[in-house]
Coordinates of N, CA and C in Angstrom, one line a residue:
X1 N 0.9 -1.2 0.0 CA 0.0 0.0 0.0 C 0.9 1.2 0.0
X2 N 0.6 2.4 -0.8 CA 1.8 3.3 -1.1 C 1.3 4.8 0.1
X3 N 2.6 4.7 0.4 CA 2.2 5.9 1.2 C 3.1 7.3 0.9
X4 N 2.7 8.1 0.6 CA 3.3 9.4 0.0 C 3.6 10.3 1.2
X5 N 5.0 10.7 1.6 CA 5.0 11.7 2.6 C 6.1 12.9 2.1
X6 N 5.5 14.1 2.9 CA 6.2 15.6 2.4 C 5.9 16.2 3.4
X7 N 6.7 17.2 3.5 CA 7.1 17.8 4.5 C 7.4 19.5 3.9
X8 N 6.9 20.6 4.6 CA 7.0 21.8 3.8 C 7.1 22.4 4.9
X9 N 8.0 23.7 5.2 CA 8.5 24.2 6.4 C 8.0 25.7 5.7
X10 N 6.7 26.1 6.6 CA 5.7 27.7 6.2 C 6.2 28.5 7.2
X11 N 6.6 29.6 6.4 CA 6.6 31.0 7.6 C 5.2 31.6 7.8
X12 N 4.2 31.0 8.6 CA 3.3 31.6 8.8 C 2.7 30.6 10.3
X13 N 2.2 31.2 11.3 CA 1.8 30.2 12.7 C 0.7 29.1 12.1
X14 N 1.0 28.1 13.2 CA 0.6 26.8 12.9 C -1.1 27.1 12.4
X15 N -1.7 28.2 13.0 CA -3.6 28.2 13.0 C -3.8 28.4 11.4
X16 N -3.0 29.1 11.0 CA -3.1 29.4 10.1 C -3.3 28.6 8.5
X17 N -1.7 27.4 9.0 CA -1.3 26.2 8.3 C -2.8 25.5 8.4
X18 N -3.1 25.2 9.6 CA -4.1 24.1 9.6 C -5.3 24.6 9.1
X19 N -5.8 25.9 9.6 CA -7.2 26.1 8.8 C -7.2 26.1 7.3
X20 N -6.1 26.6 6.9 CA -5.6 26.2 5.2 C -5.8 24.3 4.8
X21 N -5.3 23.4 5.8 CA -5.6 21.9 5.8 C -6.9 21.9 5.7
X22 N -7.9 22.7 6.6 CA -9.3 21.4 6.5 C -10.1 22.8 5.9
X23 N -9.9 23.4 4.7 CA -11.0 24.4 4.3 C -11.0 23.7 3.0
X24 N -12.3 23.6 2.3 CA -13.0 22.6 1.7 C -12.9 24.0 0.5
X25 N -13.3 25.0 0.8 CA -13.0 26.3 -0.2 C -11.2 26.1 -1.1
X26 N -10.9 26.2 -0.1 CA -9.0 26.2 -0.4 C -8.9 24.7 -1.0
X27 N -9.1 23.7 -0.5 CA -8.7 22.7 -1.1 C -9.2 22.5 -2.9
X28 N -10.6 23.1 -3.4 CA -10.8 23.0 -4.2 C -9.9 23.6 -5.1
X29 N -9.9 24.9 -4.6 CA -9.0 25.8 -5.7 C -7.9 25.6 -5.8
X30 N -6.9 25.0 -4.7 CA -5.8 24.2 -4.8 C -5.5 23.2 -5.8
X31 N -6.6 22.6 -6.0 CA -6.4 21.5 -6.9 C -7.3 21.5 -8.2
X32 N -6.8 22.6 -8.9 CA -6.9 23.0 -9.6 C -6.7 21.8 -11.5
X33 N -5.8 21.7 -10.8 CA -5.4 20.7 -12.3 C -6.0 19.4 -12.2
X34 N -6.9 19.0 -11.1 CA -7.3 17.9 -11.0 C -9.1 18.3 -11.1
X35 N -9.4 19.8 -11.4 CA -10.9 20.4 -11.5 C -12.0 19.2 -10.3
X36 N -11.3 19.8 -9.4 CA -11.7 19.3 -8.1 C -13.2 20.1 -7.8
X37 N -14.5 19.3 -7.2 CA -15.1 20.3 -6.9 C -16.0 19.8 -5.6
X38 N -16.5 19.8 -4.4 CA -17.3 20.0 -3.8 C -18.6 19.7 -4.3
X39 N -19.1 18.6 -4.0 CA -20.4 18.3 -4.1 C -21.5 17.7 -3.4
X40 N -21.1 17.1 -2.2 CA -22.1 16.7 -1.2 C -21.5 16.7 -0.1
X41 N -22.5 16.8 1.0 CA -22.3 17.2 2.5 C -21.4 18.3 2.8
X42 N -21.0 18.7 3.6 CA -20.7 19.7 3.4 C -19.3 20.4 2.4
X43 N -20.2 21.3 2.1 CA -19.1 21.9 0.5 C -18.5 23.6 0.4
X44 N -18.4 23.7 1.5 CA -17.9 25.0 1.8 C -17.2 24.9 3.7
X45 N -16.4 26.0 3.7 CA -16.2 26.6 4.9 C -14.9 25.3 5.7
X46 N -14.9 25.3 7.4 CA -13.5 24.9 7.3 C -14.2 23.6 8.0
X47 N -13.9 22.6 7.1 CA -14.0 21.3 7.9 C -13.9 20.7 9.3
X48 N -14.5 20.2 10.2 CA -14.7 19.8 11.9 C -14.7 18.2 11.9
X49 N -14.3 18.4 13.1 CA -14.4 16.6 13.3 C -15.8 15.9 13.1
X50 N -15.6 14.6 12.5 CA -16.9 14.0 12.0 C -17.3 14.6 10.8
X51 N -17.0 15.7 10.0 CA -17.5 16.5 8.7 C -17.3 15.6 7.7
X52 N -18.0 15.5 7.1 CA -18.3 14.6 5.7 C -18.3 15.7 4.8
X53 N -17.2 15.1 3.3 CA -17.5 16.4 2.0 C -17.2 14.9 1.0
X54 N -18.1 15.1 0.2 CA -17.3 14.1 -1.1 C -17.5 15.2 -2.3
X55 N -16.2 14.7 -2.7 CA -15.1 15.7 -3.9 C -15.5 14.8 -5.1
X56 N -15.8 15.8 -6.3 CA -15.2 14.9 -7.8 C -14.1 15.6 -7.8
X57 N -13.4 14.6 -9.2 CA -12.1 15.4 -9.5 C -12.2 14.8 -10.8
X58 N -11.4 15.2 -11.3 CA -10.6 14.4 -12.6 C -9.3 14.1 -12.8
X59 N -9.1 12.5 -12.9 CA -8.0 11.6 -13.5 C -7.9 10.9 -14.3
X60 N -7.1 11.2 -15.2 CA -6.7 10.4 -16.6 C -7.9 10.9 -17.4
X61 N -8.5 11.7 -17.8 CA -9.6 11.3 -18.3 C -11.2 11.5 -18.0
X62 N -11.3 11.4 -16.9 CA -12.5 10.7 -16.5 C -12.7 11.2 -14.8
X63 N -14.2 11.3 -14.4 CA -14.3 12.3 -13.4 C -14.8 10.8 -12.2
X64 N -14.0 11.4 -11.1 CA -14.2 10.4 -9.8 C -15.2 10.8 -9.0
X65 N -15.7 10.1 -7.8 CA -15.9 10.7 -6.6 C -15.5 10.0 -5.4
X66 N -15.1 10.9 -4.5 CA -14.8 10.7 -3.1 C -15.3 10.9 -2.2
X67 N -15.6 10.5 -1.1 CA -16.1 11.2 0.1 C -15.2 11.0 1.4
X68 N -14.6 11.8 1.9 CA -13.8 11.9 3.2 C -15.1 12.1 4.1
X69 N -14.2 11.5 5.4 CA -14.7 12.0 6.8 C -13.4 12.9 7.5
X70 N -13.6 13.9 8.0 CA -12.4 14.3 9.2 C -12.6 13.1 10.8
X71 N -11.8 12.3 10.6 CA -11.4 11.3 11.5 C -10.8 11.8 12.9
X72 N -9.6 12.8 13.0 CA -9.3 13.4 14.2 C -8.7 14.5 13.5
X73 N -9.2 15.2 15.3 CA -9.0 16.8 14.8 C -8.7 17.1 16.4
X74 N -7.1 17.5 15.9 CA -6.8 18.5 17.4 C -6.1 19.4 16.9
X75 N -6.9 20.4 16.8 CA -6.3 22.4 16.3 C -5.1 22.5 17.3
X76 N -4.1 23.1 16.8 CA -3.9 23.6 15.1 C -2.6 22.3 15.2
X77 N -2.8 21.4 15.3 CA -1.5 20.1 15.3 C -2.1 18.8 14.6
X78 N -3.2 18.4 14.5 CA -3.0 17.3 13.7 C -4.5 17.2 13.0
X79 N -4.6 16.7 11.6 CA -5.7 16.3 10.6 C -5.9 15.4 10.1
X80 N -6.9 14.3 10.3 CA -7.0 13.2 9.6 C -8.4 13.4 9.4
X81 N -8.3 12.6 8.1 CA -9.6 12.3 7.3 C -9.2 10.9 6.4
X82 N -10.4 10.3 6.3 CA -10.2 8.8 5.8 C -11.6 9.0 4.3
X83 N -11.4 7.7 3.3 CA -12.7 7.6 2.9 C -13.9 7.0 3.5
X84 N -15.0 7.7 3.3 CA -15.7 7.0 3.8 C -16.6 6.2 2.7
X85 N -16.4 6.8 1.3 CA -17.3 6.4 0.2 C -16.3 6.3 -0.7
X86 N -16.1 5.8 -1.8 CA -15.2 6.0 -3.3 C -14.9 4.8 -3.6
X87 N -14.0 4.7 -4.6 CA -13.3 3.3 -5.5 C -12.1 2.8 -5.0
X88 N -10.9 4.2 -3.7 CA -10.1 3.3 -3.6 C -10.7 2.0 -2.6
X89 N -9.8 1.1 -2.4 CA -9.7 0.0 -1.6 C -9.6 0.8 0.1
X90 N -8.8 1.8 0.1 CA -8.3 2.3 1.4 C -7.9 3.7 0.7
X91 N -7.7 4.7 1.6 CA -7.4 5.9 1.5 C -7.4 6.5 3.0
X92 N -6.1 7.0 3.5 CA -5.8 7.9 4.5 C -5.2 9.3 4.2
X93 N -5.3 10.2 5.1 CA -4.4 11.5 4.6 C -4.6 11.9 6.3
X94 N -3.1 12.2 6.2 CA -2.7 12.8 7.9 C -2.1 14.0 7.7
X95 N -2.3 15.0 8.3 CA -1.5 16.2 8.4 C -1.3 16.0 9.9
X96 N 0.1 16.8 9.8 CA 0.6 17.1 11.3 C 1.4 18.1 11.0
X97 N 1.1 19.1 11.9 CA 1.4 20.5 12.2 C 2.4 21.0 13.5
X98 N 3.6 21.3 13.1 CA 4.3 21.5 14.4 C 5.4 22.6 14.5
X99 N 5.6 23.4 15.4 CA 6.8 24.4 15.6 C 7.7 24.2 14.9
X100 N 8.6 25.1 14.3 CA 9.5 24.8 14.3 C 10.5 26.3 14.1
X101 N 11.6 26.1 14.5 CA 12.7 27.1 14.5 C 12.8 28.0 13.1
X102 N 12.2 27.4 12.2 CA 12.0 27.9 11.0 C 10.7 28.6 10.4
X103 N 10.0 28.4 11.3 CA 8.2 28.8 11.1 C 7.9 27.4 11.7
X104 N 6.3 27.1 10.9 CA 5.9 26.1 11.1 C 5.9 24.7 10.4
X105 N 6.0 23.5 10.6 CA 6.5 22.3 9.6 C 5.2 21.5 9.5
X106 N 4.7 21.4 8.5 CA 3.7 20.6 8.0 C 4.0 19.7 7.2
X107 N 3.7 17.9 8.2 CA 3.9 17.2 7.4 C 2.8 16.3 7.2
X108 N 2.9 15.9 5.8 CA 1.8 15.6 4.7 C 2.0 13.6 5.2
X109 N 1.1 13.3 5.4 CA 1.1 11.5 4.8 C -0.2 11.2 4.0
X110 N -0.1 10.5 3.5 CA -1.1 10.4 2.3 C -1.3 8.5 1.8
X111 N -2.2 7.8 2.4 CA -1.5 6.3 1.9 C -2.9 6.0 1.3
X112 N -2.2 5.2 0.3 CA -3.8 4.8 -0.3 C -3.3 3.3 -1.3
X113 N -4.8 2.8 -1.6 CA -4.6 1.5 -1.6 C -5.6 1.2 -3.0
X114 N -5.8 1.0 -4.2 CA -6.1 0.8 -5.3 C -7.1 -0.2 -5.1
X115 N -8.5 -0.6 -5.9 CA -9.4 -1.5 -6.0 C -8.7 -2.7 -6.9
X116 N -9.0 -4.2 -6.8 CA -8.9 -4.8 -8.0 C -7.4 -5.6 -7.8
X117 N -7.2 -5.7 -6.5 CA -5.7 -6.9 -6.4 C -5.0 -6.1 -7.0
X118 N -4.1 -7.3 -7.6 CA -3.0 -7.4 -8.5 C -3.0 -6.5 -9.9
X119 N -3.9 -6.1 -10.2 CA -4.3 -5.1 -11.2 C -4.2 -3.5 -11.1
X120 N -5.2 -3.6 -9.5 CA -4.7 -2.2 -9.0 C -3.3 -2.0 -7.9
X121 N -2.7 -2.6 -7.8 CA -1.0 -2.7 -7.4 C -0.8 -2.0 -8.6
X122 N -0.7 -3.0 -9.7 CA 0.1 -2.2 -10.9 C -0.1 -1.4 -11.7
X123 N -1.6 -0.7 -11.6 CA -2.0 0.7 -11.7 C -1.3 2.0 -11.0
X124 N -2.0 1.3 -9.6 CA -0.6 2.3 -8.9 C 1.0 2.1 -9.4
X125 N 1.5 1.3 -9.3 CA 3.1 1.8 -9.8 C 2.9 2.5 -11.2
X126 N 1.9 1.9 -12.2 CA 2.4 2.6 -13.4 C 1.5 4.0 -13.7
X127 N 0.7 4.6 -12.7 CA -0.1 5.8 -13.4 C 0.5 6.5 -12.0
X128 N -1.2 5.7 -11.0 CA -1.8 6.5 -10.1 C -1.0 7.2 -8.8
X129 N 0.3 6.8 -8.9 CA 0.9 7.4 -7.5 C 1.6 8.3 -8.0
X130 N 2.0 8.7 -9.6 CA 2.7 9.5 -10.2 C 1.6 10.4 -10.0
X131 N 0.6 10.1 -10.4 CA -0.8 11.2 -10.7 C -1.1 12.2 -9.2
X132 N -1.2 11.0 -8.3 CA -1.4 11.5 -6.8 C -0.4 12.5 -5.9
X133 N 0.8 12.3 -6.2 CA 2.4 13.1 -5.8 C 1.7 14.3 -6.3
X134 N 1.8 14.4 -7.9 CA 1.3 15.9 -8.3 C 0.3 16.6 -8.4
X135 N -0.7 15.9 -7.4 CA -2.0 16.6 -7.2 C -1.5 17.0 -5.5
X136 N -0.7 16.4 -5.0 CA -0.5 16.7 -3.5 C 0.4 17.7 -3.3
X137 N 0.9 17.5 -4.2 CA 2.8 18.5 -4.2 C 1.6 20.1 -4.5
X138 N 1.1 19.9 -5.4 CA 0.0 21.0 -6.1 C -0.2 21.7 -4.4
X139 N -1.3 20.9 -3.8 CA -2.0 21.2 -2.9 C -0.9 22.1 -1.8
X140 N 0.3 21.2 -1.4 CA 1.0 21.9 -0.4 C 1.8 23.0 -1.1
X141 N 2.3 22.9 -2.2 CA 2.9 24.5 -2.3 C 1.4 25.6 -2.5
X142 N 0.6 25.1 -2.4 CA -0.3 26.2 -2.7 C -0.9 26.6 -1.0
X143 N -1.0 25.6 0.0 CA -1.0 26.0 1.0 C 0.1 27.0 1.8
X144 N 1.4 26.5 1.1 CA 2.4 27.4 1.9 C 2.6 28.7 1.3
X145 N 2.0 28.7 -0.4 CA 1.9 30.1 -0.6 C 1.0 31.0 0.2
X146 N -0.4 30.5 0.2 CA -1.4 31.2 1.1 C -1.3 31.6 1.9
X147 N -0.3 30.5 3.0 CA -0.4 30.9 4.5 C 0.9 32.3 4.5
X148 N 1.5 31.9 4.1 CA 2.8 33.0 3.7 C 2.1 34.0 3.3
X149 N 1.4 33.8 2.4 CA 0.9 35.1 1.7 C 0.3 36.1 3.1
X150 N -0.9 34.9 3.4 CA -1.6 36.1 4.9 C -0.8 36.5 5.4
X151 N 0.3 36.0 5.8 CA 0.7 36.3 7.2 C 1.7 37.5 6.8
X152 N 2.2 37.8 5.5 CA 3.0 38.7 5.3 C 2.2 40.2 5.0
X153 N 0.5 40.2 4.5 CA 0.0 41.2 4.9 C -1.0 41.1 6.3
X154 N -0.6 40.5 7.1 CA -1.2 40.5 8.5 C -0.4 41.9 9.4

């Protein structure tokens, strides 16, 4: 099961980083190249524990859907959300948010697990984890723009 982790060190305080993690507004527009959008339960504003949102997007082609839950939530230090509806097999995504001597350090884990055995193993090596890195890499430089961005006209 592949697990993708990154790590992005923001000059802007942790509240900031994380409300940027669970806003359902920012995430869409972040992910832009994947024409992400918000379409059931809740589809706007900043995601809470237990909040349900399922996302389409587009990959390869062809439009998906997802539905996350926020799993645990302790402001402004850690964010999990799991699937609770979609096609992969498994899907987690963990943020963790923490001080650091340099700003703040946000680190990304992302593990997910393909439908279909042996078929979707080899999907993932040959498409989907290439596809998924640069829908995530997308997402976090676009968070550490933002949060940098506020905080430098704060």
């Amino acid at each position: 099961m592949p697990t993708l982790t990154y790590q992005r060190t923001i000059e802007a305080p942790p509240k900031v980083v994380f409300d940027l993690c669970r806003s359902i507004d920012f995430h869409v527009q972040a992910a832009q190249s994947i024409k992400a959008r918000a379409v059931a339960h809740r589809t706007c504003g900043l995601a809470e524990l237990n909040d349900k949102t399922t996302y389409s997007a587009s990959f390869f082609g062809s439009r998906f859907k997802l539905t996350t839950q926020i799993t645990r939530f302790e402001s402004p230090q850690i964010l999990h959300d799991e699937m609770a509806q979609g096609l992969f097999h498994r899907f987690s995504h963990h943020y963790i948010i923490t001080e650091s001597p340099d700003g703040t350090l946000l680190e990304d884990d992302f593990t997910f697990q393909a439908p279909l055995g042996p078929l979707g193993r080899l999907f993932e090596q040959l498409l989907l984890t290439k596809a998924l890195a640069r829908a995530q890499n997308e997402r976090l430089d676009a968070i550490k723009s933002e949060a940098e961005n506020q905080t430098s006209l704060a």
